[in-house]
Amino acid sequence: MRVAVTATGVGRFGKRSESLVELLCEAGREALDGLGRKTVDVLVVAHMAGGSLVGVENTVAKVADRLGLDTGAGFRVESASASGAAAFHAAVGLVRSGQYKRALVVAGEKMTDLPNAEVAKILAASLAPSESAHGATMPALAGLVAGRYLDRYHVEESALDAVTVAARVAAARNPNAQFPKPVTAEEVRASRPIAPPLRLLHCSAVSDGAAAVVVEASSGPAGVLGLGQATDHVELVERPELTSFRATRVAAQRAFESAHRTAQDVDVAEVHDAFAPFALIDLEDLGLASPGEAARWFQDGPAASPDRVPLNPSGGILGRGHPVGASGLVQIAEIARQLRGESGPMALAKLPTCGLAQSIGGLGSHNFVTILGRSGAGAA
Amino acid sequence: MELLHGEIPPRAIVLAATELYAPAAGWTSPHRLAIAEGSESVRILAIVRGPLPALGGWVTVRTEGGLYYAESVAATGIDDAKSHPPSGTS
């Protein structure tokens, strides 16, 4: 069965006054509006930590009730910061199985109600307890990975600055982005150290926001061509590689195989750049750049590399903001919009026919790759 | 030197190190952490005592209260007698 994204909804990211359920419903309503009179028969909701962050549970029933999805079916999915992608993958499976005809997937997070230190503690719950016991946080482990990457490949720290600069340039075209103002490399370099080599502007920000998509049997332009996911050791030190995320590599291999596509077929990609070095690692793990070569994508500038895949045209997580539960789904929604010609000011010069979204859960311990594109030869 | 199961290497090479300027509650800033690799490619995440060790440098490793602590060999003044190459896998 060919399944496609047939409608999308994306709310504004940043500090929002609405509740988590209201944010989820705002995005869900926009997606439902795109369906016309058609109805959905299953709702899949994702948020990473609504209970801990804002004391909200039972979100399937609350969202269904507000959206008027009376007596429908529903599930909640959680996979840390990849929760949105996980929900999408689950929804595709539910529709492909024939059990449901049309799924509404909504994913969001409400993070700004708590002080940053409290949020960091909640996010750290996705790490290995043994590493948290040593005082490791998400930025600390990302800083260790970043330092190892730079040292191993002899990459200058300025490469990380270039990632942030590129993200902010793209985010300036995204009306829903949390950070629509570009920054210079000097401003990035001058931002305060967080976990060297990581500085503040190398790190994504606490954010509120939500996204939604509708999945149904369709031969539309945003067809689900391939899905892949994989877990890895939760403890960073248990992994043989520190400068690559095996879960991404395996997920990508599975997604490309199921799509009958290769990295060379990808016209546009949204990757998980919660920390600037992750963008470099993502490109290499996805096969879009050779190991140690991804920094040149950003340092050369887009004019020097017209053959390279447009990356994070929505601003990525660094520019768009990172309401953790939403990020995996908004990537898919933005790719679907690119394929459907609905990206407005973020539209690429040439309408893409194959797009990829990659989402990282935890510190690379549960990652997802989604390939969307026009149905045709090779569609799964 | 062959390690028994669960045993940690007394010395290890630093693969990565950082200092956290906004540490979790209960830790002082900067909170220094390192990933170090000992014999048989055993890797540990350790809290760094003293200055941040250089990547590729040696640290001594101790366990206290179930936590690993690392300290630069230069800082401890212990001469590195039994070096071993890192696995070089990443």
Coordinates of N, CA, C and O in Angstrom, one line a residue, chain A residues 144-233:
Chain A
L144 N 31.7 16.4 24.7 CA 32.7 15.3 24.6 C 32.8 14.8 23.2 O 33.9 14.6 22.6
V145 N 31.6 14.5 22.6 CA 31.6 14.0 21.2 C 32.2 15.0 20.3 O 33.0 14.7 19.4
A146 N 31.8 16.3 20.5 CA 32.3 17.3 19.6 C 33.8 17.5 19.7 O 34.5 17.6 18.6
G147 N 34.3 17.4 20.9 CA 35.8 17.5 21.0 C 36.5 16.4 20.4 O 37.6 16.6 19.8
R148 N 36.0 15.2 20.5 CA 36.6 14.0 19.9 C 36.6 14.1 18.4 O 37.5 13.8 17.7
Y149 N 35.4 14.6 17.9 CA 35.3 14.7 16.4 C 36.3 15.7 15.9 O 37.0 15.4 14.9
L150 N 36.4 16.9 16.5 CA 37.3 17.9 16.0 C 38.7 17.4 16.1 O 39.5 17.6 15.1
D151 N 39.1 16.7 17.1 CA 40.4 16.2 17.3 C 40.7 15.1 16.3 O 41.8 15.1 15.7
R152 N 39.8 14.2 16.1 CA 40.1 13.1 15.3 C 40.3 13.5 13.8 O 41.1 13.0 13.1
Y153 N 39.4 14.5 13.4 CA 39.5 14.9 12.0 C 40.2 16.2 11.7 O 40.2 16.7 10.6
H154 N 40.9 16.7 12.8 CA 41.6 17.9 12.6 C 40.8 19.1 12.1 O 41.2 19.8 11.2
V155 N 39.6 19.2 12.6 CA 38.6 20.2 12.2 C 38.7 21.4 13.2 O 38.7 21.1 14.4
E156 N 38.7 22.6 12.6 CA 38.8 23.8 13.5 C 37.4 24.0 14.2 O 36.4 23.7 13.6
E157 N 37.4 24.6 15.3 CA 36.2 24.9 16.0 C 35.3 25.8 15.2 O 34.1 25.9 15.4
S158 N 35.9 26.6 14.3 CA 35.1 27.5 13.5 C 34.1 26.8 12.6 O 33.1 27.4 12.2
A159 N 34.4 25.5 12.4 CA 33.4 24.7 11.6 C 32.0 24.7 12.3 O 31.0 24.7 11.7
L160 N 32.1 24.6 13.7 CA 30.9 24.6 14.4 C 30.1 25.9 14.3 O 28.9 26.0 14.3
D161 N 30.9 27.0 14.3 CA 30.3 28.3 14.2 C 29.6 28.4 12.8 O 28.5 29.0 12.7
A162 N 30.2 27.9 11.8 CA 29.6 27.9 10.4 C 28.3 27.2 10.4 O 27.4 27.6 9.6
V163 N 28.2 26.1 11.2 CA 26.9 25.4 11.2 C 25.8 26.2 11.7 O 24.7 26.3 11.2
T164 N 26.1 26.9 12.8 CA 25.1 27.8 13.4 C 24.7 29.0 12.5 O 23.6 29.3 12.4
V165 N 25.7 29.5 11.9 CA 25.5 30.6 11.0 C 24.5 30.2 9.9 O 23.6 30.9 9.5
A166 N 24.8 29.0 9.3 CA 24.0 28.5 8.2 C 22.5 28.2 8.7 O 21.6 28.5 8.0
A167 N 22.4 27.7 9.9 CA 21.1 27.4 10.4 C 20.3 28.7 10.6 O 19.1 28.8 10.3
R168 N 20.9 29.8 11.1 CA 20.2 31.0 11.3 C 19.9 31.7 10.0 O 18.8 32.4 9.9
V169 N 20.7 31.6 9.0 CA 20.4 32.1 7.7 C 19.1 31.5 7.2 O 18.2 32.2 6.7
A170 N 19.0 30.2 7.3 CA 17.8 29.5 6.8 C 16.6 29.8 7.7 O 15.5 30.0 7.1
A171 N 16.8 29.9 9.0 CA 15.7 30.2 9.9 C 15.1 31.6 9.6 O 13.9 31.8 9.9
A172 N 15.9 32.5 9.0 CA 15.3 33.8 8.7 C 14.2 33.7 7.7 O 13.4 34.7 7.6
R173 N 14.1 32.6 6.9 CA 13.1 32.5 5.9 C 11.9 31.7 6.5 O 10.9 31.4 5.7
N174 N 12.0 31.2 7.7 CA 10.9 30.4 8.3 C 10.1 31.2 9.2 O 10.5 31.6 10.3
P175 N 8.8 31.5 8.9 CA 8.0 32.3 9.7 C 7.7 31.7 11.1 O 7.2 32.4 12.0
N176 N 7.9 30.4 11.2 CA 7.7 29.7 12.5 C 8.9 29.5 13.4 O 8.8 28.9 14.4
A177 N 10.0 30.0 12.9 CA 11.3 29.8 13.6 C 11.4 30.6 14.9 O 11.0 31.7 15.0
Q178 N 12.1 30.0 15.9 CA 12.3 30.7 17.1 C 13.4 31.7 17.0 O 13.4 32.7 17.7
F179 N 14.4 31.5 16.1 CA 15.5 32.4 15.9 C 15.5 32.9 14.5 O 16.4 32.4 13.7
P180 N 14.7 33.9 14.1 CA 14.7 34.3 12.7 C 15.8 35.4 12.4 O 15.8 35.8 11.3
K181 N 16.6 35.7 13.4 CA 17.6 36.7 13.1 C 19.0 36.0 12.9 O 19.4 35.2 13.7
P182 N 19.6 36.3 11.7 CA 20.9 35.7 11.5 C 21.9 36.2 12.5 O 21.8 37.2 13.1
V183 N 23.0 35.3 12.6 CA 24.1 35.7 13.5 C 25.4 35.5 12.7 O 25.4 34.8 11.7
T184 N 26.4 36.2 13.1 CA 27.7 36.1 12.5 C 28.6 35.1 13.2 O 28.3 34.7 14.3
A185 N 29.6 34.6 12.5 CA 30.5 33.7 13.1 C 31.2 34.3 14.3 O 31.4 33.6 15.3
E186 N 31.4 35.6 14.3 CA 32.0 36.2 15.4 C 31.1 36.2 16.6 O 31.5 36.1 17.8
E187 N 29.8 36.4 16.4 CA 28.8 36.4 17.5 C 28.7 35.0 18.1 O 28.6 34.8 19.3
V188 N 28.8 34.0 17.2 CA 28.8 32.6 17.7 C 30.0 32.3 18.6 O 29.9 31.8 19.7
R189 N 31.2 32.8 18.1 CA 32.4 32.5 18.8 C 32.5 33.3 20.1 O 33.1 32.8 21.1
A190 N 31.7 34.4 20.2 CA 31.7 35.2 21.4 C 30.7 34.8 22.4 O 30.7 35.2 23.6
S191 N 29.9 33.8 22.0 CA 28.9 33.4 23.0 C 29.5 32.5 24.1 O 30.6 32.0 23.9
R192 N 28.9 32.5 25.2 CA 29.6 31.9 26.4 C 29.8 30.4 26.3 O 29.0 29.7 25.6
P193 N 30.9 29.9 26.8 CA 31.1 28.4 26.8 C 30.1 27.7 27.6 O 29.7 28.1 28.7
I194 N 29.6 26.6 27.0 CA 28.7 25.7 27.7 C 29.4 24.4 28.1 O 29.4 24.0 29.3
A195 N 30.0 23.7 27.2 CA 30.8 22.5 27.4 C 31.8 22.4 26.2 O 31.5 21.8 25.2
P196 N 32.9 23.2 26.4 CA 33.8 23.4 25.3 C 34.2 22.0 24.6 O 34.3 21.0 25.3
P197 N 34.2 22.0 23.3 CA 34.1 23.2 22.4 C 32.8 23.8 22.1 O 32.7 24.8 21.4
L198 N 31.7 23.3 22.8 CA 30.4 23.8 22.6 C 30.2 25.2 23.3 O 30.5 25.3 24.5
R199 N 29.7 26.1 22.5 CA 29.3 27.4 23.1 C 27.8 27.5 23.0 O 27.1 26.7 22.4
L200 N 27.3 28.6 23.6 CA 25.8 28.7 23.7 C 25.1 28.6 22.4 O 24.1 27.9 22.2
L201 N 25.7 29.3 21.4 CA 25.0 29.4 20.1 C 25.3 28.1 19.2 O 24.8 28.0 18.1
H202 N 26.1 27.2 19.8 CA 26.2 25.9 19.1 C 25.1 24.9 19.6 O 25.0 23.8 19.2
C203 N 24.3 25.4 20.6 CA 23.3 24.5 21.3 C 21.9 25.0 20.9 O 21.6 26.2 20.9
S204 N 21.0 24.0 20.7 CA 19.6 24.4 20.5 C 19.0 24.9 21.8 O 19.5 24.7 22.9
A205 N 17.9 25.6 21.7 CA 17.3 26.3 22.8 C 16.0 25.5 23.3 O 15.4 24.9 22.5
V206 N 15.7 25.7 24.5 CA 14.5 25.3 25.1 C 13.4 26.0 24.3 O 13.5 27.2 24.0
S207 N 12.3 25.3 24.0 CA 11.3 25.9 23.1 C 9.9 25.2 23.4 O 9.8 24.1 23.9
D208 N 8.9 25.9 22.9 CA 7.6 25.4 22.9 C 7.2 25.3 21.4 O 7.5 26.1 20.6
G209 N 6.3 24.3 21.1 CA 5.9 24.2 19.7 C 5.3 22.8 19.4 O 5.5 21.8 20.2
A210 N 4.7 22.7 18.3 CA 4.1 21.4 17.8 C 4.0 21.4 16.3 O 4.0 22.4 15.6
A211 N 3.8 20.2 15.8 CA 3.6 19.9 14.4 C 2.7 18.8 14.2 O 2.4 18.0 15.2
A212 N 2.1 18.7 13.0 CA 1.2 17.6 12.8 C 1.2 17.2 11.3 O 1.6 18.0 10.4
V213 N 0.9 16.0 11.0 CA 0.8 15.5 9.6 C -0.4 14.5 9.6 O -0.7 13.9 10.6
V214 N -0.9 14.4 8.4 CA -1.9 13.3 8.2 C -1.3 12.3 7.3 O -0.7 12.6 6.3
V215 N -1.5 11.0 7.6 CA -0.9 9.9 6.8 C -2.1 9.1 6.3 O -3.0 8.7 7.1
E216 N -2.1 8.8 5.1 CA -3.2 7.9 4.5 C -2.7 7.3 3.2 O -1.7 7.7 2.7
A217 N -3.5 6.3 2.7 CA -3.2 5.7 1.4 C -3.3 6.8 0.3 O -4.3 7.4 0.2
S218 N -2.2 7.0 -0.4 CA -2.2 8.0 -1.4 C -1.0 7.9 -2.3 O 0.0 7.3 -1.8
S219 N -1.1 8.3 -3.5 CA 0.1 8.3 -4.4 C 0.6 9.7 -4.5 O 1.2 10.0 -5.5
G220 N 0.4 10.6 -3.5 CA 0.8 12.0 -3.6 C 2.3 12.2 -3.6 O 3.1 11.2 -3.5
P221 N 2.7 13.4 -3.7 CA 4.1 13.8 -3.9 C 4.9 13.5 -2.6 O 6.2 13.4 -2.7
A222 N 4.3 13.4 -1.5 CA 5.0 13.2 -0.2 C 4.8 11.8 0.2 O 4.5 11.5 1.4
G223 N 5.0 10.8 -0.7 CA 4.9 9.4 -0.3 C 5.9 8.9 0.6 O 7.1 9.4 0.6
V224 N 5.5 8.0 1.5 CA 6.5 7.4 2.4 C 7.3 6.3 1.6 O 6.7 5.2 1.4
L225 N 8.5 6.6 1.2 CA 9.3 5.7 0.5 C 10.1 4.7 1.3 O 10.3 3.6 1.0
G226 N 10.6 5.2 2.4 CA 11.4 4.4 3.3 C 11.5 4.8 4.7 O 11.5 6.0 5.0
L227 N 11.5 3.8 5.6 CA 11.6 4.1 7.0 C 12.7 3.3 7.6 O 12.8 2.1 7.3
G228 N 13.4 3.9 8.5 CA 14.5 3.1 9.2 C 14.7 3.7 10.6 O 14.6 4.9 10.8
Q229 N 14.9 2.8 11.6 CA 15.2 3.2 12.9 C 16.1 2.2 13.5 O 16.2 1.1 13.1
A230 N 16.9 2.6 14.6 CA 17.8 1.7 15.3 C 18.1 2.3 16.6 O 18.1 3.5 16.8
T231 N 18.3 1.4 17.6 CA 18.8 1.8 18.9 C 20.3 1.5 19.0 O 20.9 0.9 18.1
D232 N 20.9 2.1 20.0 CA 22.3 1.9 20.3 C 22.5 1.8 21.8 O 21.6 2.2 22.5
H233 N 23.7 1.5 22.2 CA 24.0 1.5 23.7 C 23.6 2.9 24.2 O 24.0 3.9 23.6

